[in-house]
Coordinates of C-alpha atoms and ligand atoms in Angstrom, one line a residue:
M304 CA -15.3 6.4 -58.9
N305 CA -17.4 8.6 -57.1
E306 CA -16.6 5.5 -54.7
Y307 CA -13.2 5.3 -55.1
D308 CA -12.6 10.2 -55.0
S309 CA -14.1 10.0 -51.6
E310 CA -11.4 8.6 -50.2
L311 CA -9.2 10.1 -51.5
V312 CA -10.8 13.3 -50.1
R313 CA -10.6 11.6 -46.4
S314 CA -7.1 11.1 -46.6
L315 CA -6.6 14.4 -47.9
L316 CA -8.9 15.5 -45.1
K317 CA -7.3 13.2 -42.6
R318 CA -4.2 14.6 -43.5
E319 CA -5.4 18.1 -41.7
G320 CA -7.0 17.0 -38.9
F321 CA -10.3 16.8 -39.7
V322 CA -12.1 13.6 -38.5
F323 CA -14.7 11.1 -39.5
T324 CA -18.2 10.5 -38.6
E325 CA -20.8 8.5 -39.6
D326 CA -23.2 10.2 -37.7
R327 CA -25.1 13.1 -38.9
E328 CA -25.5 14.5 -35.7
R329 CA -23.0 15.1 -34.7
A330 CA -20.7 16.7 -38.3
D331 CA -19.8 19.8 -38.8
V332 CA -19.3 19.2 -41.9
I333 CA -21.1 17.3 -44.3
L334 CA -19.9 16.4 -47.6
M335 CA -21.9 14.7 -50.7
N336 CA -19.9 13.1 -53.0
T337 CA -22.2 12.1 -56.5
C338 CA -22.2 11.3 -60.0
A339 CA -24.0 13.8 -62.7
I340 CA -24.1 10.4 -65.0
R341 CA -28.2 10.7 -65.4
E342 CA -31.0 12.9 -63.6
N343 CA -31.7 10.3 -60.6
A344 CA -28.2 11.4 -59.3
H345 CA -29.0 14.9 -59.3
N346 CA -32.3 14.0 -58.2
K347 CA -31.4 12.3 -54.4
V348 CA -28.7 15.4 -54.0
Y349 CA -31.5 18.0 -53.9
S350 CA -33.9 15.1 -51.6
H351 CA -30.4 15.0 -48.9
L352 CA -30.2 19.2 -49.3
A353 CA -34.2 20.0 -48.4
D354 CA -33.3 17.7 -44.9
L355 CA -30.3 19.6 -43.6
K356 CA -31.9 22.3 -44.2
A357 CA -33.9 21.1 -41.0
I358 CA -30.4 20.9 -39.6
K359 CA -28.8 24.2 -40.9
K360 CA -31.5 25.6 -38.6
Q361 CA -31.2 24.5 -35.4
R362 CA -27.5 24.8 -35.4
P363 CA -24.0 26.1 -37.3
L364 CA -23.9 22.6 -40.2
V365 CA -21.3 23.5 -43.5
V366 CA -22.4 22.0 -45.9
G367 CA -20.4 20.4 -48.7
V368 CA -21.0 19.9 -52.4
L369 CA -18.3 17.3 -55.2
G370 CA -17.3 16.1 -57.5
C371 CA -18.8 16.0 -61.0
M372 CA -21.7 16.7 -59.3
A373 CA -20.4 20.0 -57.8
Q374 CA -18.6 20.8 -61.7
N375 CA -21.7 20.3 -63.3
L376 CA -24.4 22.6 -61.4
K377 CA -22.1 24.6 -60.0
E378 CA -24.5 27.5 -61.2
E379 CA -27.5 26.4 -59.6
L380 CA -26.1 24.6 -56.6
T381 CA -23.8 28.9 -55.7
E382 CA -27.4 31.2 -56.9
H383 CA -30.8 28.5 -55.9
Q384 CA -29.8 26.2 -52.4
P385 CA -27.9 29.1 -49.8
L386 CA -27.5 25.8 -48.3
V387 CA -24.7 24.6 -50.0
D388 CA -21.0 26.3 -48.6
V389 CA -18.5 24.7 -49.9
L390 CA -18.3 22.9 -54.4
A391 CA -15.5 20.8 -55.3
G392 CA -15.0 19.9 -58.3
P393 CA -13.1 16.6 -59.7
D394 CA -9.8 18.2 -59.6
A395 CA -9.9 20.8 -56.6
Y396 CA -9.6 18.1 -53.5
R397 CA -6.9 19.2 -52.7
Q398 CA -8.1 23.0 -51.7
L399 CA -10.8 21.3 -49.7
P400 CA -9.3 21.5 -46.7
M401 CA -8.4 25.3 -47.1
L402 CA -12.0 25.8 -48.0
L403 CA -13.9 23.7 -45.0
T404 CA -11.8 25.6 -42.5
S405 CA -13.4 28.8 -44.1
A406 CA -16.4 28.2 -44.1
I407 CA -16.5 26.9 -40.8
Q408 CA -14.7 30.1 -39.9
S409 CA -17.4 31.8 -41.8
Q410 CA -20.3 30.9 -39.6
E411 CA -18.9 31.4 -36.6
Q412 CA -18.1 35.6 -37.7
G413 CA -21.9 34.9 -38.6
L414 CA -20.6 35.6 -42.0
D415 CA -21.8 33.5 -45.5
R416 CA -18.9 33.5 -47.2
K417 CA -18.8 30.6 -49.4
G418 CA -16.2 27.9 -51.1
L419 CA -15.8 27.7 -54.7
A420 CA -13.7 25.4 -56.5
V421 CA -14.2 23.6 -59.8
D422 CA -11.6 24.8 -62.5
L423 CA -10.9 21.0 -64.2
S424 CA -6.7 20.4 -64.8
E425 CA -4.7 18.9 -67.4
Y426 CA -2.6 17.2 -64.9
E427 CA -4.6 17.4 -61.9
T428 CA -4.4 12.8 -61.0
Y429 CA -4.0 13.0 -57.1
D430 CA -0.6 10.6 -58.4
D431 CA 0.7 11.1 -54.5
V432 CA -2.0 10.4 -52.2
V433 CA -2.4 7.5 -50.6
P434 CA -6.7 6.6 -50.7
E435 CA -8.1 6.5 -46.9
R436 CA -9.7 2.7 -48.8
N437 CA -13.1 1.0 -46.6
D438 CA -12.1 -1.9 -45.7
G439 CA -13.1 -5.1 -47.7
V440 CA -11.0 -7.4 -50.7
N441 CA -11.0 -4.8 -53.6
A442 CA -9.2 -2.0 -54.3
W443 CA -9.7 1.6 -56.3
V444 CA -7.3 2.3 -58.3
A445 CA -7.0 5.4 -61.1
V446 CA -4.9 4.8 -63.9
M447 CA -6.6 7.8 -65.7
R448 CA -9.0 10.4 -65.4
G449 CA -10.9 12.7 -67.6
C450 CA -12.4 11.6 -71.0
D451 CA -11.6 12.3 -74.3
N452 CA -14.8 11.2 -76.6
F453 CA -17.9 13.5 -76.3
C454 CA -20.3 10.9 -76.4
S455 CA -23.3 13.1 -77.2
F456 CA -25.5 12.2 -74.6
C457 CA -22.3 12.2 -71.8
V458 CA -21.8 14.9 -69.2
V459 CA -17.9 13.4 -67.6
P460 CA -16.2 15.3 -70.3
Y461 CA -17.5 18.3 -68.7
T462 CA -17.7 17.0 -65.3
R463 CA -14.1 15.4 -65.1
G464 CA -12.2 17.0 -67.7
R465 CA -9.5 15.9 -70.6
E466 CA -8.0 12.2 -70.4
R467 CA -4.7 12.0 -68.6
S468 CA -2.8 9.0 -67.1
R469 CA -1.2 8.7 -64.0
D470 CA 2.7 7.2 -63.9
P471 CA 2.6 3.5 -64.6
D472 CA 5.3 3.6 -61.6
G473 CA 3.4 5.0 -58.5
I474 CA 0.3 2.6 -59.4
I475 CA 2.7 -0.3 -59.3
R476 CA 3.7 0.8 -55.8
E477 CA 0.0 1.0 -55.0
A478 CA -0.7 -2.1 -56.0
Q479 CA 2.2 -4.0 -54.0
Q480 CA 0.9 -1.8 -51.2
I481 CA -2.5 -3.0 -51.4
A482 CA -1.2 -6.5 -51.5
A483 CA 0.4 -5.7 -48.5
Q484 CA -2.1 -4.4 -46.9
G485 CA -4.1 -7.3 -47.8
F486 CA -6.4 -7.2 -50.8
K487 CA -6.6 -9.7 -52.4
Q488 CA -8.3 -7.6 -55.4
V489 CA -7.5 -4.1 -57.9
T490 CA -10.3 -2.7 -59.9
L491 CA -8.5 -0.4 -62.4
L492 CA -10.3 2.7 -62.7
G493 CA -10.9 5.2 -65.2
Q494 CA -13.6 6.4 -67.7
N495 CA -12.1 5.2 -70.2
V496 CA -9.8 2.6 -69.0
N497 CA -8.1 0.8 -71.7
S498 CA -7.6 4.3 -73.4
Y499 CA -4.3 4.4 -70.8
R500 CA -1.4 5.8 -72.0
H501 CA 1.7 6.7 -70.8
G502 CA 5.1 7.1 -72.2
S503 CA 5.7 3.7 -73.8
W504 CA 3.5 1.8 -71.9
D505 CA -0.2 1.1 -72.7
F506 CA -3.0 -1.0 -70.6
A507 CA -1.9 -4.4 -71.7
R508 CA 0.9 -3.6 -70.1
L509 CA 0.3 -1.9 -67.0
L510 CA -3.5 -4.2 -66.4
T511 CA -0.3 -7.1 -67.2
A512 CA 2.0 -5.4 -64.6
V513 CA -0.7 -4.6 -62.1
A514 CA -1.7 -8.7 -62.4
D515 CA 1.9 -10.0 -61.7
V516 CA 2.4 -8.0 -58.1
S517 CA 2.2 -10.5 -56.1
G518 CA -0.4 -11.2 -52.8
I519 CA -2.7 -9.6 -56.7
E520 CA -4.6 -12.5 -57.2
R521 CA -7.7 -10.4 -59.5
V522 CA -7.9 -7.9 -61.8
R523 CA -10.9 -6.2 -62.5
F524 CA -10.8 -2.1 -65.0
T525 CA -13.6 -0.1 -65.9
S526 CA -14.6 1.0 -67.9
P527 CA -13.3 0.5 -71.3
H528 CA -14.8 1.9 -74.8
P529 CA -15.4 -0.7 -77.3
K530 CA -12.9 1.6 -80.0
D531 CA -9.7 0.9 -77.3
F532 CA -9.1 -3.3 -77.8
P533 CA -5.8 -4.7 -79.0
T534 CA -5.0 -7.6 -79.7
A535 CA -2.3 -7.8 -76.6
L536 CA -5.4 -6.4 -74.3
L537 CA -7.6 -9.5 -75.4
E538 CA -5.0 -11.3 -74.9
A539 CA -4.0 -10.0 -71.7
V540 CA -7.9 -10.5 -70.1
A541 CA -7.8 -14.6 -71.8
G542 CA -4.7 -15.1 -71.5
H543 CA -3.6 -13.7 -67.6
P544 CA -4.2 -15.7 -65.1
H545 CA -5.2 -12.9 -61.8
V546 CA -6.6 -10.8 -65.0
C547 CA -10.8 -11.6 -64.9
K548 CA -12.2 -13.2 -67.5
H549 CA -15.2 -10.1 -67.5
I550 CA -15.1 -7.9 -70.3
H551 CA -17.9 -4.9 -69.5
L552 CA -18.1 -3.9 -73.0
P553 CA -20.9 -1.0 -73.2
M554 CA -23.4 -1.4 -76.6
Q555 CA -25.6 1.1 -75.9
S556 CA -27.2 1.0 -79.3
G557 CA -27.7 -1.5 -82.1
S558 CA -28.3 0.7 -84.3
D559 CA -25.6 2.6 -86.6
R560 CA -27.8 6.1 -87.1
I561 CA -28.3 6.5 -83.1
L562 CA -24.1 5.0 -82.7
G563 CA -23.4 7.8 -85.1
L564 CA -25.8 10.5 -83.1
M565 CA -23.6 9.2 -80.2
N566 CA -20.7 9.2 -81.3
R567 CA -19.9 6.1 -80.3
S568 CA -17.1 6.2 -82.9
Y569 CA -18.1 2.2 -84.6
T570 CA -21.2 0.4 -86.2
N571 CA -22.6 -2.4 -85.2
R572 CA -21.5 -4.4 -87.6
E573 CA -17.2 -3.7 -85.3
Y574 CA -19.1 -4.1 -82.2
R575 CA -20.1 -7.6 -82.9
A576 CA -17.0 -8.8 -84.2
L577 CA -15.2 -7.3 -81.6
V578 CA -17.2 -10.3 -79.5
N579 CA -16.7 -12.0 -81.6
R580 CA -13.1 -11.4 -81.6
I581 CA -13.3 -11.8 -77.6
R582 CA -14.4 -14.8 -77.9
S583 CA -13.0 -17.0 -79.7
L584 CA -9.8 -16.1 -78.2
R585 CA -11.8 -17.7 -74.9
S586 CA -15.5 -18.5 -74.9
D587 CA -15.8 -18.1 -71.4
I588 CA -14.9 -14.6 -70.7
V589 CA -18.0 -13.2 -69.5
L590 CA -19.0 -10.0 -70.9
T591 CA -22.2 -7.9 -70.0
T592 CA -22.0 -4.5 -71.7
D593 CA -24.9 -0.7 -70.5
I594 CA -27.1 0.3 -73.5
I595 CA -28.9 3.9 -73.3
S596 CA -33.1 3.6 -75.1
G597 CA -34.9 6.2 -76.1
F598 CA -32.0 8.7 -77.0
C599 CA -33.1 11.7 -78.9
S600 CA -35.6 10.6 -81.9
E601 CA -34.7 6.4 -81.5
T602 CA -37.2 4.5 -83.7
D603 CA -39.0 1.7 -83.5
A604 CA -36.9 -0.1 -85.9
E605 CA -33.7 1.8 -84.2
F606 CA -35.2 0.0 -81.5
A607 CA -35.3 -3.0 -82.7
E608 CA -32.5 -3.6 -83.8
T609 CA -31.0 -2.8 -80.4
Y610 CA -32.5 -5.6 -79.0
R611 CA -31.7 -8.1 -81.3
L612 CA -27.9 -7.6 -80.8
T613 CA -28.7 -7.9 -77.6
E614 CA -30.8 -11.0 -78.4
E615 CA -27.8 -12.1 -80.2
I616 CA -24.9 -11.3 -78.5
R617 CA -26.6 -12.8 -74.8
F618 CA -24.8 -10.7 -72.3
H619 CA -24.7 -12.2 -69.0
N620 CA -26.3 -8.8 -67.4
A621 CA -26.7 -5.9 -68.5
F622 CA -27.2 -2.1 -66.9
I623 CA -30.3 -0.8 -69.0
F624 CA -30.6 2.7 -68.6
K625 CA -33.8 6.1 -69.8
Y626 CA -31.8 8.0 -72.9
S627 CA -31.6 12.0 -70.0
E628 CA -30.5 14.5 -71.0
R629 CA -28.0 15.8 -69.5
K630 CA -26.6 19.8 -69.3
H631 CA -24.3 21.2 -71.5
T632 CA -23.3 17.8 -73.5
I633 CA -23.1 18.4 -77.4
A634 CA -27.5 15.9 -77.4
A635 CA -28.2 18.8 -74.9
R636 CA -27.3 21.1 -76.9
K637 CA -28.8 19.5 -80.8
F638 CA -30.9 17.1 -80.8
P639 CA -34.2 17.5 -78.6
D640 CA -35.1 14.9 -76.4
D641 CA -38.3 13.9 -78.0
I642 CA -38.6 10.4 -77.2
A643 CA -42.1 10.6 -74.8
E644 CA -41.7 8.4 -72.0
P645 CA -43.8 6.2 -71.8
V646 CA -42.1 4.9 -75.2
K647 CA -38.3 5.9 -73.1
A648 CA -39.6 3.1 -70.0
E649 CA -41.4 1.1 -72.6
R650 CA -38.8 0.6 -74.4
V651 CA -36.4 -0.4 -70.8
T652 CA -39.6 -3.1 -69.4
K653 CA -38.8 -4.4 -73.0
L654 CA -34.3 -5.1 -72.4
V655 CA -34.5 -6.2 -69.2
D656 CA -37.4 -9.0 -69.6
L657 CA -34.9 -10.5 -72.2
Q658 CA -32.1 -9.4 -71.1
R659 CA -33.2 -11.2 -67.0
R660 CA -34.7 -14.1 -69.1
I661 CA -30.8 -14.6 -70.7
S662 CA -29.0 -13.8 -67.4
H663 CA -30.9 -17.0 -65.3
E664 CA -30.3 -18.6 -68.9
H665 CA -26.1 -18.5 -68.5
N666 CA -26.3 -18.9 -64.6
R667 CA -28.3 -21.6 -64.8
S668 CA -25.8 -23.3 -66.8
Y669 CA -23.4 -23.8 -63.9
I670 CA -26.0 -25.8 -62.1
G671 CA -23.8 -28.8 -61.2
T672 CA -20.7 -27.3 -61.4
T673 CA -18.3 -26.1 -58.9
V674 CA -17.1 -22.8 -59.1
A675 CA -14.4 -20.6 -57.2
V676 CA -15.2 -17.5 -55.3
L677 CA -13.4 -14.3 -53.9
V678 CA -15.3 -14.4 -50.2
E679 CA -16.4 -11.0 -49.3
G680 CA -18.3 -11.3 -45.9
S681 CA -22.0 -11.6 -45.2
S682 CA -24.8 -11.6 -47.8
K683 CA -27.1 -8.6 -47.6
R684 CA -30.3 -11.1 -46.6
S685 CA -29.0 -13.6 -43.6
D686 CA -26.0 -13.5 -41.8
S687 CA -26.6 -17.3 -41.9
Q688 CA -25.4 -17.3 -45.1
S689 CA -22.0 -16.0 -47.4
T690 CA -21.8 -14.2 -50.7
G691 CA -18.9 -13.6 -53.1
K692 CA -17.9 -13.6 -56.6
T693 CA -16.5 -16.2 -59.7
D694 CA -14.2 -15.1 -61.5
G695 CA -16.6 -13.7 -64.2
N696 CA -18.1 -11.0 -61.9
I697 CA -21.7 -14.1 -60.8
T698 CA -22.5 -13.2 -57.0
V699 CA -22.4 -16.1 -55.2
V700 CA -24.6 -17.1 -52.2
W701 CA -24.3 -19.3 -49.8
D702 CA -25.0 -21.2 -47.0
N703 CA -22.5 -20.8 -43.7
S704 CA -23.4 -24.2 -42.6
L705 CA -22.9 -25.9 -45.9
I706 CA -19.1 -23.9 -46.3
Q707 CA -17.0 -22.0 -43.4
S708 CA -14.9 -19.1 -45.0
Q709 CA -13.6 -15.5 -44.0
P710 CA -14.1 -12.5 -45.9
G711 CA -10.9 -12.8 -48.4
D712 CA -10.7 -16.7 -48.8
F713 CA -11.1 -18.1 -52.0
V714 CA -13.7 -21.3 -51.8
P715 CA -14.8 -23.8 -54.2
V716 CA -18.8 -22.9 -54.8
P717 CA -21.1 -25.8 -55.4
I718 CA -24.3 -24.2 -58.0
L719 CA -27.4 -25.9 -57.2
D720 CA -29.7 -23.4 -58.7
A721 CA -28.9 -19.9 -59.7
S722 CA -31.8 -16.4 -60.2
A723 CA -31.1 -13.9 -63.4
S724 CA -28.7 -12.4 -60.4
T725 CA -27.1 -15.1 -58.4
L726 CA -25.9 -18.8 -58.1
F727 CA -27.0 -20.5 -54.6
A728 CA -25.3 -23.7 -53.8
H729 CA -28.4 -24.2 -51.8
R730 CA -31.8 -25.0 -53.3
R731 CA -34.4 -22.2 -53.1
P732 CA -37.9 -22.7 -52.3
Q733 CA -39.9 -22.9 -55.3
G734 CA -40.4 -19.3 -56.9
Q735 CA -38.3 -17.0 -54.8
E736 CA -36.6 -14.9 -56.8
I737 CA -34.5 -12.3 -56.9
L738 CA -33.8 -9.5 -59.4
F739 CA -31.6 -7.7 -60.0
Ligands
SAM1128 N1 -16.6 5.3 -70.7 C1 -18.0 4.4 -70.6 C2 -18.7 4.1 -72.0 O1 -17.1 4.7 -73.1 O2 -19.0 3.6 -71.9 C3 -19.9 4.6 -70.1 C4 -19.2 5.5 -68.8 S1 -20.8 6.0 -68.3 C5 -20.0 6.7 -66.5 C6 -21.0 4.3 -67.5 C7 -22.5 4.5 -68.0 O3 -24.3 5.6 -68.0 C8 -22.4 4.4 -70.4 O4 -22.3 3.6 -70.0 C9 -24.7 5.1 -70.7 O5 -25.3 3.7 -70.4 C10 -24.8 5.8 -69.2 N2 -25.1 7.1 -69.7 C11 -24.1 8.0 -69.6 N3 -25.0 9.2 -69.6 C12 -26.2 8.3 -69.8 C13 -27.1 10.1 -70.4 N4 -27.5 11.1 -70.1 N5 -28.4 9.2 -70.7 C14 -28.8 7.7 -70.3 N6 -27.6 6.6 -69.6 C15 -26.3 7.1 -69.4
SF4_1129 FE1 -18.7 9.2 -71.6 FE2 -18.0 6.4 -71.4 FE3 -18.7 8.1 -73.4 FE4 -16.4 10.2 -72.0 S1 -16.4 7.7 -73.2 S2 -17.6 10.8 -72.8 S3 -16.7 8.7 -70.3 S4 -19.5 7.8 -72.3

C-alpha cells in the first residue's frame, strides 16, 4: 500500500511540475513514505533522518515524511525532529505540492516554516489520480482505503482512518488502462480488501469484473480478513481462470483467548473451518498467512496452540512477526507488553523453523512437474538467470540458457530442485539453500 501511495504522490507532484531524481545528492526535496505497522519501520525512518542531517547542514534541503508514519508520529516528528519540514498523512497527498512549494520558499527566505497536513478524511480515495506506476508486470490498484476492524495490536485504523471503497466503474476503467499499458497482472489492494462495498457491489463481484478485463491475465488481492469470505468470493477464486489460486489469510494466533484480546472476530475453530472450505473447493489453492508471536500475556500453552495450528494447516508460507507495541492502539492502552524480548524471539524462531520445513516440503512436491510462470525479469542473484511467479505466487528461477523469456511472458518451467522459498529449473550445488 505504501508503494502504491508513493506512485500516487509521484503522479500528484509531476502534475505540478516537480521532477524526480534517484540521486539524493541532486534532490532539493527528499520524501520518505513508510509504514508504521512495526517498530523496525519506525527505526528505519529515524536512521535515514540522521543521515540527512549531514546533507542539510551543507545546503538547502526540504525533508518530508509521508503516509502512516507522518500520521502516527506527528507530535514526535514536529516537536523533536527539527529536520522534518513537511508531514503529510495518507489522506493529505493532494496538499503536498502546496506544502513543498511553501517549505522551499520559507527556506529561501531564511525562515523555518513547517508544513503539516495530517487530517484523515472519510471520503478521500484518490479516484481521479492515475498513479505514476513503476515498470514491471504487476500494477497495484487500491480499491478501498482505511480499516474499521480495530484489531487491538494494529495502528492502521488510526493512521489510515475509516473504511471507504472506490467506485467500481473507476476501478474497471483503471484496469482497462493498465491492460492497454501492457501490465499482465493487477493486485487489488486494501487494508481489509474483501470488505470492499460500493452500492450493490461487493468484493467478489469486483474481483470477477477486473479478472474479466481483456489483457489482464492474473488478478491477486491483499490483504483480506478471514471474516469476509462469502461463498461467492471463494468460488471466484476457485473458478475464475484469471484469479490467482492464492489466498493470503492472516491467522495471527491459534489461541482463542489471544484472538479475543486481539479483537480478531473469529475463533481457532472458525478459522480452521474456513481453511477447510477453501481446500474443499480447490485443493491446489496456495494458502499463506501472518502470525504475531509474543502478544500481550501470551502463555507458553497459548503459543503451543499457535504452533500446533500452523503445523496442522501447513501454510505454504507465513510472515511471522514479533509483537511490537504501537502507540494509540487498544493493546497499547489496555494490555501491558509483558512478554520478555528473548521469549518473543524464541517463539518467532520456533515458528520460522517450523514454517521453513513445511515450505520446503511443499516446494519439493513440485519437483518433476512443470509450472506456468509469469516472467518478472533477471533474478536477484545473477543476470544469467530469470525469475517469475507461479499462479500461487511461488518464486521460480531458471537459467536463461535453458529457457529464453522476456518480462511479461508466460513460460512453462520444468522444476528440478526446490528450497523453502524458491523452485528451480536446475539442480543446485549440494548445500546451497536460499532462505526466505
Ligand atoms: N489487514 C490484514 C489483516 O486483517 O490481517 C493485515 C494487514 S497488516 C498491515 C499486516 C500484518 O502485520 C498483520 O497481519 C499482522 O500480522 C502484522 N502486524 C500488524 N500490527 C502489528 C504489531 N503491532 N506487531 C506485530 N505485527 C503486527
Ligand atoms: Fe489492522 Fe488488518 Fe486488523 Fe485492519 S484488519 S485493524 S489492517 S490487522
